């Protein structure tokens, strides 16, 4: 699959260093990477890279298999020729991973990997090549996390460079924050955009197969409690729109989407909030209110975790409790709803004319982010926090988040930098990987 990251894994040693420690490292670390990197195509070698001939063979193999990134594990001391040769020949980044020195017990050095790491890293920098030095054993979480974060970040970047973002309409009236620079997005992220007019969506709704319509309506009735006053027409339009968008996304080959969800959709009694939530749990991720820049964060977060996102406003903050309150009209995926809090499907809570979920969202670690076009260049605004127990005090979907940083500082940064009002929340701590993604793309990070 073209979007799968191809990662080379080699274990190196130079000269007359003993081969026992390098061989053991190759086997242990290779088995670990095979287990932990199941989402990538791992290109492994069953021999130590310990001679000019084996370096050349490894380079040829990595080139033939389209390596995007190489993990170079120091079995023992290795000269500059291996990492620089790979970088010169393949123009790919390298993770230089040096385990700690084994217990000496009065004997000779067995690996001297730290010296090799320092030397090789300096040579890579001198030649202008990208490398990620890592020092630490397999048992050290910080070292392992660094390796996995880099790999996962490159995997996301590669996916983004093969992503088609479908636009259902442009942006809502007077929502200039939802405007976007298509050329800048393509240059920065590699994301390609195509557009499907909202009329095409409405026409597709009218072509809904009656049997499929009844099947989905029954599923909705069996799954969700309804607000008594929700009109039958809105319920029917909900299922028509759900099926229409599923069909169009598949037919057009869209990987992610953004939709102009008002005013036209409301005028036709089909405001899509609850539809977008259900689609997210079907791995069809659509950013509301035509906000393409919010969709960029949705794409990155979903690419890392595979989980549904919540596109949302921040409507309040409380300095004493250090909480940020996030709310939106009812678009949160059912997988994000708090299992102990009642969920209702009702009309749009502000404008009416459609369907929306009314519920509090679940607790747990979260990452809040937005890629922002500020002064003609992208920046990543990033908050790490914990979603806490929340009572819904206005219809829609709501969650309180306790961020790691003081809320007053976060608000000051939002206003100072001109960060727009929509954010993407994912229920996982992926702040480090998001930061790494930004670094790879050359994007400044505003992090809290």
PDB file of N, CA and C in Angstrom, residues 221-319:
ATOM      1  N   UNK A 221     -33.427   4.128  15.583  1.00  0.00           N
ATOM      2  CA  UNK A 221     -34.446   3.977  16.638  1.00  0.00           C
ATOM      3  C   UNK A 221     -34.002   2.997  17.709  1.00  0.00           C
ATOM      4  N   UNK A 222     -33.334   1.932  17.293  1.00  0.00           N
ATOM      5  CA  UNK A 222     -32.898   0.906  18.242  1.00  0.00           C
ATOM      6  C   UNK A 222     -31.697   1.354  19.073  1.00  0.00           C
ATOM      7  N   UNK A 223     -30.937   2.325  18.558  1.00  0.00           N
ATOM      8  CA  UNK A 223     -29.663   2.688  19.176  1.00  0.00           C
ATOM      9  C   UNK A 223     -29.751   3.920  20.061  1.00  0.00           C
ATOM     10  N   UNK A 224     -30.554   4.896  19.667  1.00  0.00           N
ATOM     11  CA  UNK A 224     -30.541   6.195  20.341  1.00  0.00           C
ATOM     12  C   UNK A 224     -31.919   6.562  20.884  1.00  0.00           C
ATOM     13  N   UNK A 225     -31.918   7.190  22.055  1.00  0.00           N
ATOM     14  CA  UNK A 225     -33.143   7.786  22.578  1.00  0.00           C
ATOM     15  C   UNK A 225     -33.395   9.098  21.852  1.00  0.00           C
ATOM     16  N   UNK A 226     -34.660   9.373  21.574  1.00  0.00           N
ATOM     17  CA  UNK A 226     -35.021  10.564  20.811  1.00  0.00           C
ATOM     18  C   UNK A 226     -35.726  11.588  21.696  1.00  0.00           C
ATOM     19  N   UNK A 227     -35.449  12.860  21.413  1.00  0.00           N
ATOM     20  CA  UNK A 227     -36.247  13.922  22.008  1.00  0.00           C
ATOM     21  C   UNK A 227     -37.648  13.849  21.402  1.00  0.00           C
ATOM     22  N   UNK A 228     -38.672  13.904  22.241  1.00  0.00           N
ATOM     23  CA  UNK A 228     -40.052  13.690  21.778  1.00  0.00           C
ATOM     24  C   UNK A 228     -40.470  14.636  20.674  1.00  0.00           C
ATOM     25  N   UNK A 229     -39.929  15.852  20.697  1.00  0.00           N
ATOM     26  CA  UNK A 229     -40.373  16.869  19.744  1.00  0.00           C
ATOM     27  C   UNK A 229     -39.616  16.834  18.417  1.00  0.00           C
ATOM     28  N   UNK A 230     -38.686  15.880  18.248  1.00  0.00           N
ATOM     29  CA  UNK A 230     -37.927  15.817  17.002  1.00  0.00           C
ATOM     30  C   UNK A 230     -38.851  15.410  15.859  1.00  0.00           C
ATOM     31  N   UNK A 231     -39.026  16.263  14.828  1.00  0.00           N
ATOM     32  CA  UNK A 231     -39.970  15.950  13.741  1.00  0.00           C
ATOM     33  C   UNK A 231     -39.555  14.719  12.948  1.00  0.00           C
ATOM     34  N   UNK A 232     -40.529  14.002  12.446  1.00  0.00           N
ATOM     35  CA  UNK A 232     -40.284  12.806  11.652  1.00  0.00           C
ATOM     36  C   UNK A 232     -39.472  13.143  10.400  1.00  0.00           C
ATOM     37  N   UNK A 233     -39.733  14.298   9.818  1.00  0.00           N
ATOM     38  CA  UNK A 233     -39.003  14.705   8.622  1.00  0.00           C
ATOM     39  C   UNK A 233     -37.504  14.799   8.907  1.00  0.00           C
ATOM     40  N   UNK A 234     -37.140  15.301  10.083  1.00  0.00           N
ATOM     41  CA  UNK A 234     -35.725  15.431  10.430  1.00  0.00           C
ATOM     42  C   UNK A 234     -35.085  14.053  10.605  1.00  0.00           C
ATOM     43  N   UNK A 235     -35.825  13.137  11.205  1.00  0.00           N
ATOM     44  CA  UNK A 235     -35.315  11.771  11.383  1.00  0.00           C
ATOM     45  C   UNK A 235     -35.069  11.107  10.029  1.00  0.00           C
ATOM     46  N   UNK A 236     -35.990  11.294   9.123  1.00  0.00           N
ATOM     47  CA  UNK A 236     -35.843  10.692   7.794  1.00  0.00           C
ATOM     48  C   UNK A 236     -34.668  11.320   7.053  1.00  0.00           C
ATOM     49  N   UNK A 237     -34.550  12.637   7.132  1.00  0.00           N
ATOM     50  CA  UNK A 237     -33.427  13.311   6.476  1.00  0.00           C
ATOM     51  C   UNK A 237     -32.093  12.899   7.083  1.00  0.00           C
ATOM     52  N   UNK A 238     -32.096  12.622   8.381  1.00  0.00           N
ATOM     53  CA  UNK A 238     -30.876  12.148   9.032  1.00  0.00           C
ATOM     54  C   UNK A 238     -30.352  10.896   8.335  1.00  0.00           C
ATOM     55  N   UNK A 239     -31.201   9.907   8.174  1.00  0.00           N
ATOM     56  CA  UNK A 239     -30.767   8.654   7.550  1.00  0.00           C
ATOM     57  C   UNK A 239     -30.435   8.839   6.077  1.00  0.00           C
ATOM     58  N   UNK A 240     -31.203   9.675   5.384  1.00  0.00           N
ATOM     59  CA  UNK A 240     -30.898   9.949   3.972  1.00  0.00           C
ATOM     60  C   UNK A 240     -29.511  10.570   3.836  1.00  0.00           C
ATOM     61  N   UNK A 241     -29.211  11.530   4.696  1.00  0.00           N
ATOM     62  CA  UNK A 241     -27.915  12.200   4.617  1.00  0.00           C
ATOM     63  C   UNK A 241     -26.785  11.257   5.006  1.00  0.00           C
ATOM     64  N   UNK A 242     -26.990  10.462   6.040  1.00  0.00           N
ATOM     65  CA  UNK A 242     -25.974   9.503   6.469  1.00  0.00           C
ATOM     66  C   UNK A 242     -25.603   8.575   5.311  1.00  0.00           C
ATOM     67  N   UNK A 243     -26.592   8.031   4.648  1.00  0.00           N
ATOM     68  CA  UNK A 243     -26.347   7.105   3.541  1.00  0.00           C
ATOM     69  C   UNK A 243     -25.754   7.827   2.340  1.00  0.00           C
ATOM     70  N   UNK A 244     -26.228   9.055   2.072  1.00  0.00           N
ATOM     71  CA  UNK A 244     -25.728   9.808   0.923  1.00  0.00           C
ATOM     72  C   UNK A 244     -24.249  10.145   1.082  1.00  0.00           C
ATOM     73  N   UNK A 245     -23.864  10.618   2.262  1.00  0.00           N
ATOM     74  CA  UNK A 245     -22.462  10.975   2.476  1.00  0.00           C
ATOM     75  C   UNK A 245     -21.552   9.751   2.436  1.00  0.00           C
ATOM     76  N   UNK A 246     -22.021   8.628   2.990  1.00  0.00           N
ATOM     77  CA  UNK A 246     -21.231   7.394   2.903  1.00  0.00           C
ATOM     78  C   UNK A 246     -20.975   7.024   1.448  1.00  0.00           C
ATOM     79  N   UNK A 247     -22.028   7.108   0.641  1.00  0.00           N
ATOM     80  CA  UNK A 247     -21.900   6.747  -0.775  1.00  0.00           C
ATOM     81  C   UNK A 247     -20.965   7.710  -1.512  1.00  0.00           C
ATOM     82  N   UNK A 248     -21.125   9.002  -1.274  1.00  0.00           N
ATOM     83  CA  UNK A 248     -20.328   9.992  -1.994  1.00  0.00           C
ATOM     84  C   UNK A 248     -18.859   9.928  -1.606  1.00  0.00           C
ATOM     85  N   UNK A 249     -18.573   9.752  -0.330  1.00  0.00           N
ATOM     86  CA  UNK A 249     -17.180   9.665   0.116  1.00  0.00           C
ATOM     87  C   UNK A 249     -16.484   8.480  -0.543  1.00  0.00           C
ATOM     88  N   UNK A 250     -17.178   7.352  -0.592  1.00  0.00           N
ATOM     89  CA  UNK A 250     -16.601   6.162  -1.230  1.00  0.00           C
ATOM     90  C   UNK A 250     -16.455   6.365  -2.730  1.00  0.00           C
ATOM     91  N   UNK A 251     -17.490   6.908  -3.369  1.00  0.00           N
ATOM     92  CA  UNK A 251     -17.481   7.082  -4.821  1.00  0.00           C
ATOM     93  C   UNK A 251     -16.389   8.056  -5.264  1.00  0.00           C
ATOM     94  N   UNK A 252     -16.213   9.143  -4.525  1.00  0.00           N
ATOM     95  CA  UNK A 252     -15.247  10.161  -4.912  1.00  0.00           C
ATOM     96  C   UNK A 252     -13.831   9.852  -4.434  1.00  0.00           C
ATOM     97  N   UNK A 253     -13.672   8.855  -3.588  1.00  0.00           N
ATOM     98  CA  UNK A 253     -12.347   8.494  -3.104  1.00  0.00           C
ATOM     99  C   UNK A 253     -11.773   9.475  -2.106  1.00  0.00           C
ATOM    100  N   UNK A 254     -12.642  10.102  -1.310  1.00  0.00           N
ATOM    101  CA  UNK A 254     -12.178  11.052  -0.299  1.00  0.00           C
ATOM    102  C   UNK A 254     -11.687  10.302   0.939  1.00  0.00           C
ATOM    103  N   UNK A 255     -10.544  10.742   1.473  1.00  0.00           N
ATOM    104  CA  UNK A 255     -10.027  10.154   2.706  1.00  0.00           C
ATOM    105  C   UNK A 255     -10.594  10.858   3.939  1.00  0.00           C
ATOM    106  N   UNK A 256     -10.739  12.164   3.854  1.00  0.00           N
ATOM    107  CA  UNK A 256     -11.340  12.997   4.897  1.00  0.00           C
ATOM    108  C   UNK A 256     -12.142  14.081   4.192  1.00  0.00           C
ATOM    109  N   UNK A 257     -12.981  14.790   4.958  1.00  0.00           N
ATOM    110  CA  UNK A 257     -13.830  15.807   4.337  1.00  0.00           C
ATOM    111  C   UNK A 257     -14.039  16.981   5.269  1.00  0.00           C
ATOM    112  N   UNK A 258     -14.511  18.073   4.688  1.00  0.00           N
ATOM    113  CA  UNK A 258     -15.056  19.202   5.433  1.00  0.00           C
ATOM    114  C   UNK A 258     -16.371  19.568   4.759  1.00  0.00           C
ATOM    115  N   UNK A 259     -17.335  20.030   5.547  1.00  0.00           N
ATOM    116  CA  UNK A 259     -18.661  20.291   4.994  1.00  0.00           C
ATOM    117  C   UNK A 259     -19.178  21.657   5.438  1.00  0.00           C
ATOM    118  N   UNK A 260     -19.815  22.345   4.505  1.00  0.00           N
ATOM    119  CA  UNK A 260     -20.534  23.580   4.820  1.00  0.00           C
ATOM    120  C   UNK A 260     -21.901  23.163   5.353  1.00  0.00           C
ATOM    121  N   UNK A 261     -22.028  23.145   6.676  1.00  0.00           N
ATOM    122  CA  UNK A 261     -23.210  22.512   7.281  1.00  0.00           C
ATOM    123  C   UNK A 261     -24.371  23.484   7.511  1.00  0.00           C
ATOM    124  N   UNK A 262     -24.202  24.752   7.214  1.00  0.00           N
ATOM    125  CA  UNK A 262     -25.283  25.725   7.260  1.00  0.00           C
ATOM    126  C   UNK A 262     -24.912  26.916   6.376  1.00  0.00           C
ATOM    127  N   UNK A 263     -25.856  27.717   5.875  1.00  0.00           N
ATOM    128  CA  UNK A 263     -27.293  27.645   6.156  1.00  0.00           C
ATOM    129  C   UNK A 263     -28.088  26.721   5.240  1.00  0.00           C
ATOM    130  N   UNK A 264     -27.510  26.314   4.088  1.00  0.00           N
ATOM    131  CA  UNK A 264     -28.303  25.559   3.107  1.00  0.00           C
ATOM    132  C   UNK A 264     -28.860  24.265   3.690  1.00  0.00           C
ATOM    133  N   UNK A 265     -28.031  23.542   4.451  1.00  0.00           N
ATOM    134  CA  UNK A 265     -28.487  22.252   4.966  1.00  0.00           C
ATOM    135  C   UNK A 265     -29.632  22.442   5.959  1.00  0.00           C
ATOM    136  N   UNK A 266     -29.549  23.474   6.769  1.00  0.00           N
ATOM    137  CA  UNK A 266     -30.643  23.761   7.680  1.00  0.00           C
ATOM    138  C   UNK A 266     -31.909  24.169   6.951  1.00  0.00           C
ATOM    139  N   UNK A 267     -31.752  24.927   5.883  1.00  0.00           N
ATOM    140  CA  UNK A 267     -32.929  25.346   5.114  1.00  0.00           C
ATOM    141  C   UNK A 267     -33.699  24.158   4.569  1.00  0.00           C
ATOM    142  N   UNK A 268     -32.995  23.062   4.330  1.00  0.00           N
ATOM    143  CA  UNK A 268     -33.632  21.846   3.833  1.00  0.00           C
ATOM    144  C   UNK A 268     -33.881  20.834   4.950  1.00  0.00           C
ATOM    145  N   UNK A 269     -33.841  21.308   6.183  1.00  0.00           N
ATOM    146  CA  UNK A 269     -34.169  20.486   7.372  1.00  0.00           C
ATOM    147  C   UNK A 269     -33.250  19.273   7.512  1.00  0.00           C
ATOM    148  N   UNK A 270     -31.978  19.497   7.238  1.00  0.00           N
ATOM    149  CA  UNK A 270     -31.040  18.373   7.296  1.00  0.00           C
ATOM    150  C   UNK A 270     -29.699  18.773   7.911  1.00  0.00           C
ATOM    151  N   UNK A 271     -29.718  19.683   8.922  1.00  0.00           N
ATOM    152  CA  UNK A 271     -28.495  20.027   9.642  1.00  0.00           C
ATOM    153  C   UNK A 271     -27.824  18.732  10.134  1.00  0.00           C
ATOM    154  N   UNK A 272     -26.506  18.538   9.867  1.00  0.00           N
ATOM    155  CA  UNK A 272     -25.939  17.187   9.922  1.00  0.00           C
ATOM    156  C   UNK A 272     -25.203  16.774  11.190  1.00  0.00           C
ATOM    157  N   UNK A 273     -25.337  17.481  12.316  1.00  0.00           N
ATOM    158  CA  UNK A 273     -24.454  17.221  13.469  1.00  0.00           C
ATOM    159  C   UNK A 273     -24.406  15.740  13.865  1.00  0.00           C
ATOM    160  N   UNK A 274     -25.563  15.150  14.134  1.00  0.00           N
ATOM    161  CA  UNK A 274     -25.581  13.757  14.578  1.00  0.00           C
ATOM    162  C   UNK A 274     -25.089  12.813  13.478  1.00  0.00           C
ATOM    163  N   UNK A 275     -25.355  13.177  12.231  1.00  0.00           N
ATOM    164  CA  UNK A 275     -24.854  12.379  11.107  1.00  0.00           C
ATOM    165  C   UNK A 275     -23.329  12.344  11.119  1.00  0.00           C
ATOM    166  N   UNK A 276     -22.704  13.494  11.342  1.00  0.00           N
ATOM    167  CA  UNK A 276     -21.237  13.555  11.355  1.00  0.00           C
ATOM    168  C   UNK A 276     -20.660  12.701  12.483  1.00  0.00           C
ATOM    169  N   UNK A 277     -21.335  12.688  13.639  1.00  0.00           N
ATOM    170  CA  UNK A 277     -20.887  11.847  14.736  1.00  0.00           C
ATOM    171  C   UNK A 277     -20.939  10.375  14.395  1.00  0.00           C
ATOM    172  N   UNK A 278     -22.040   9.953  13.811  1.00  0.00           N
ATOM    173  CA  UNK A 278     -22.158   8.536  13.424  1.00  0.00           C
ATOM    174  C   UNK A 278     -21.132   8.167  12.365  1.00  0.00           C
ATOM    175  N   UNK A 279     -20.927   9.048  11.395  1.00  0.00           N
ATOM    176  CA  UNK A 279     -19.959   8.758  10.342  1.00  0.00           C
ATOM    177  C   UNK A 279     -18.542   8.634  10.904  1.00  0.00           C
ATOM    178  N   UNK A 280     -18.211   9.442  11.914  1.00  0.00           N
ATOM    179  CA  UNK A 280     -16.870   9.359  12.501  1.00  0.00           C
ATOM    180  C   UNK A 280     -16.610   7.980  13.082  1.00  0.00           C
ATOM    181  N   UNK A 281     -17.636   7.363  13.666  1.00  0.00           N
ATOM    182  CA  UNK A 281     -17.469   6.008  14.197  1.00  0.00           C
ATOM    183  C   UNK A 281     -17.425   4.962  13.093  1.00  0.00           C
ATOM    184  N   UNK A 282     -17.805   5.365  11.875  1.00  0.00           N
ATOM    185  CA  UNK A 282     -17.655   4.485  10.713  1.00  0.00           C
ATOM    186  C   UNK A 282     -16.370   4.813   9.958  1.00  0.00           C
ATOM    187  N   UNK A 283     -15.473   5.564  10.618  1.00  0.00           N
ATOM    188  CA  UNK A 283     -14.181   5.981  10.072  1.00  0.00           C
ATOM    189  C   UNK A 283     -14.336   6.857   8.835  1.00  0.00           C
ATOM    190  N   UNK A 284     -15.404   7.654   8.804  1.00  0.00           N
ATOM    191  CA  UNK A 284     -15.585   8.685   7.782  1.00  0.00           C
ATOM    192  C   UNK A 284     -15.586  10.008   8.534  1.00  0.00           C
ATOM    193  N   UNK A 285     -14.456  10.692   8.495  1.00  0.00           N
ATOM    194  CA  UNK A 285     -14.238  11.855   9.349  1.00  0.00           C
ATOM    195  C   UNK A 285     -14.465  13.137   8.559  1.00  0.00           C
ATOM    196  N   UNK A 286     -15.454  13.925   8.994  1.00  0.00           N
ATOM    197  CA  UNK A 286     -15.863  15.131   8.280  1.00  0.00           C
ATOM    198  C   UNK A 286     -15.865  16.297   9.263  1.00  0.00           C
ATOM    199  N   UNK A 287     -15.050  17.310   8.984  1.00  0.00           N
ATOM    200  CA  UNK A 287     -15.014  18.505   9.821  1.00  0.00           C
ATOM    201  C   UNK A 287     -16.188  19.401   9.482  1.00  0.00           C
ATOM    202  N   UNK A 288     -16.839  19.923  10.525  1.00  0.00           N
ATOM    203  CA  UNK A 288     -18.027  20.750  10.301  1.00  0.00           C
ATOM    204  C   UNK A 288     -17.656  22.200  10.018  1.00  0.00           C
ATOM    205  N   UNK A 289     -18.644  22.957   9.616  1.00  0.00           N
ATOM    206  CA  UNK A 289     -18.544  24.399   9.353  1.00  0.00           C
ATOM    207  C   UNK A 289     -17.433  24.734   8.359  1.00  0.00           C
ATOM    208  N   UNK A 290     -17.161  23.799   7.451  1.00  0.00           N
ATOM    209  CA  UNK A 290     -16.212  24.029   6.375  1.00  0.00           C
ATOM    210  C   UNK A 290     -14.817  24.379   6.829  1.00  0.00           C
ATOM    211  N   UNK A 291     -14.444  24.015   8.047  1.00  0.00           N
ATOM    212  CA  UNK A 291     -13.164  24.443   8.615  1.00  0.00           C
ATOM    213  C   UNK A 291     -12.055  23.476   8.213  1.00  0.00           C
ATOM    214  N   UNK A 292     -11.397  23.808   7.114  1.00  0.00           N
ATOM    215  CA  UNK A 292     -10.353  22.940   6.575  1.00  0.00           C
ATOM    216  C   UNK A 292      -9.138  22.883   7.498  1.00  0.00           C
ATOM    217  N   UNK A 293      -8.757  24.014   8.104  1.00  0.00           N
ATOM    218  CA  UNK A 293      -7.586  23.993   8.994  1.00  0.00           C
ATOM    219  C   UNK A 293      -7.833  23.129  10.227  1.00  0.00           C
ATOM    220  N   UNK A 294      -9.060  23.146  10.761  1.00  0.00           N
ATOM    221  CA  UNK A 294      -9.387  22.211  11.846  1.00  0.00           C
ATOM    222  C   UNK A 294      -9.329  20.773  11.343  1.00  0.00           C
ATOM    223  N   UNK A 295      -9.726  20.574  10.082  1.00  0.00           N
ATOM    224  CA  UNK A 295      -9.663  19.233   9.494  1.00  0.00           C
ATOM    225  C   UNK A 295      -8.228  18.732   9.408  1.00  0.00           C
ATOM    226  N   UNK A 296      -7.259  19.628   9.231  1.00  0.00           N
ATOM    227  CA  UNK A 296      -5.856  19.199   9.166  1.00  0.00           C
ATOM    228  C   UNK A 296      -5.431  18.530  10.471  1.00  0.00           C
ATOM    229  N   UNK A 297      -5.847  19.102  11.609  1.00  0.00           N
ATOM    230  CA  UNK A 297      -5.550  18.465  12.893  1.00  0.00           C
ATOM    231  C   UNK A 297      -6.310  17.162  13.050  1.00  0.00           C
ATOM    232  N   UNK A 298      -7.558  17.153  12.599  1.00  0.00           N
ATOM    233  CA  UNK A 298      -8.346  15.927  12.627  1.00  0.00           C
ATOM    234  C   UNK A 298      -7.638  14.819  11.854  1.00  0.00           C
ATOM    235  N   UNK A 299      -7.100  15.152  10.699  1.00  0.00           N
ATOM    236  CA  UNK A 299      -6.404  14.172   9.864  1.00  0.00           C
ATOM    237  C   UNK A 299      -5.178  13.623  10.590  1.00  0.00           C
ATOM    238  N   UNK A 300      -4.380  14.521  11.166  1.00  0.00           N
ATOM    239  CA  UNK A 300      -3.169  14.070  11.863  1.00  0.00           C
ATOM    240  C   UNK A 300      -3.509  13.217  13.072  1.00  0.00           C
ATOM    241  N   UNK A 301      -4.460  13.667  13.890  1.00  0.00           N
ATOM    242  CA  UNK A 301      -4.820  12.925  15.099  1.00  0.00           C
ATOM    243  C   UNK A 301      -5.424  11.567  14.760  1.00  0.00           C
ATOM    244  N   UNK A 302      -6.297  11.541  13.761  1.00  0.00           N
ATOM    245  CA  UNK A 302      -6.888  10.269  13.360  1.00  0.00           C
ATOM    246  C   UNK A 302      -5.844   9.341  12.755  1.00  0.00           C
ATOM    247  N   UNK A 303      -4.887   9.922  12.011  1.00  0.00           N
ATOM    248  CA  UNK A 303      -3.822   9.101  11.437  1.00  0.00           C
ATOM    249  C   UNK A 303      -2.951   8.461  12.495  1.00  0.00           C
ATOM    250  N   UNK A 304      -2.764   9.140  13.615  1.00  0.00           N
ATOM    251  CA  UNK A 304      -1.958   8.594  14.711  1.00  0.00           C
ATOM    252  C   UNK A 304      -2.722   7.525  15.478  1.00  0.00           C
ATOM    253  N   UNK A 305      -3.980   7.815  15.814  1.00  0.00           N
ATOM    254  CA  UNK A 305      -4.720   6.973  16.762  1.00  0.00           C
ATOM    255  C   UNK A 305      -5.749   6.046  16.120  1.00  0.00           C
ATOM    256  N   UNK A 306      -6.282   6.433  14.960  1.00  0.00           N
ATOM    257  CA  UNK A 306      -7.404   5.700  14.384  1.00  0.00           C
ATOM    258  C   UNK A 306      -8.722   5.988  15.081  1.00  0.00           C
ATOM    259  N   UNK A 307      -8.719   6.949  16.026  1.00  0.00           N
ATOM    260  CA  UNK A 307      -9.918   7.250  16.811  1.00  0.00           C
ATOM    261  C   UNK A 307     -10.677   8.436  16.230  1.00  0.00           C
ATOM    262  N   UNK A 308     -11.967   8.513  16.558  1.00  0.00           N
ATOM    263  CA  UNK A 308     -12.788   9.650  16.168  1.00  0.00           C
ATOM    264  C   UNK A 308     -12.332  10.906  16.898  1.00  0.00           C
ATOM    265  N   UNK A 309     -12.499  12.048  16.235  1.00  0.00           N
ATOM    266  CA  UNK A 309     -12.161  13.346  16.815  1.00  0.00           C
ATOM    267  C   UNK A 309     -13.438  14.119  17.131  1.00  0.00           C
ATOM    268  N   UNK A 310     -13.290  15.142  17.943  1.00  0.00           N
ATOM    269  CA  UNK A 310     -14.381  16.063  18.263  1.00  0.00           C
ATOM    270  C   UNK A 310     -13.966  17.445  17.795  1.00  0.00           C
ATOM    271  N   UNK A 311     -14.593  17.957  16.735  1.00  0.00           N
ATOM    272  CA  UNK A 311     -14.376  19.327  16.275  1.00  0.00           C
ATOM    273  C   UNK A 311     -15.267  20.227  17.118  1.00  0.00           C
ATOM    274  N   UNK A 312     -14.677  21.238  17.763  1.00  0.00           N
ATOM    275  CA  UNK A 312     -15.399  21.890  18.844  1.00  0.00           C
ATOM    276  C   UNK A 312     -14.995  23.349  19.017  1.00  0.00           C
ATOM    277  N   UNK A 313     -15.857  24.099  19.712  1.00  0.00           N
ATOM    278  CA  UNK A 313     -15.549  25.436  20.206  1.00  0.00           C
ATOM    279  C   UNK A 313     -15.097  25.338  21.662  1.00  0.00           C
ATOM    280  N   UNK A 314     -14.306  26.306  22.099  1.00  0.00           N
ATOM    281  CA  UNK A 314     -14.043  26.476  23.527  1.00  0.00           C
ATOM    282  C   UNK A 314     -14.940  27.611  24.009  1.00  0.00           C
ATOM    283  N   UNK A 315     -15.916  27.285  24.868  1.00  0.00           N
ATOM    284  CA  UNK A 315     -16.937  28.280  25.213  1.00  0.00           C
ATOM    285  C   UNK A 315     -16.733  28.918  26.583  1.00  0.00           C
ATOM    286  N   UNK A 316     -15.834  28.382  27.405  1.00  0.00           N
ATOM    287  CA  UNK A 316     -15.663  28.943  28.741  1.00  0.00           C
ATOM    288  C   UNK A 316     -14.341  28.465  29.333  1.00  0.00           C
ATOM    289  N   UNK A 317     -13.858  29.195  30.338  1.00  0.00           N
ATOM    290  CA  UNK A 317     -12.695  28.748  31.105  1.00  0.00           C
ATOM    291  C   UNK A 317     -12.880  29.177  32.552  1.00  0.00           C
ATOM    292  N   UNK A 318     -12.268  28.417  33.444  1.00  0.00           N
ATOM    293  CA  UNK A 318     -12.389  28.674  34.878  1.00  0.00           C
ATOM    294  C   UNK A 318     -11.000  28.606  35.492  1.00  0.00           C
ATOM    295  N   UNK A 319     -10.494  29.784  35.909  1.00  0.00           N
ATOM    296  CA  UNK A 319      -9.144  29.837  36.452  1.00  0.00           C
ATOM    297  C   UNK A 319      -9.008  29.060  37.752  1.00  0.00           C
TER     298      UNK A 319
END
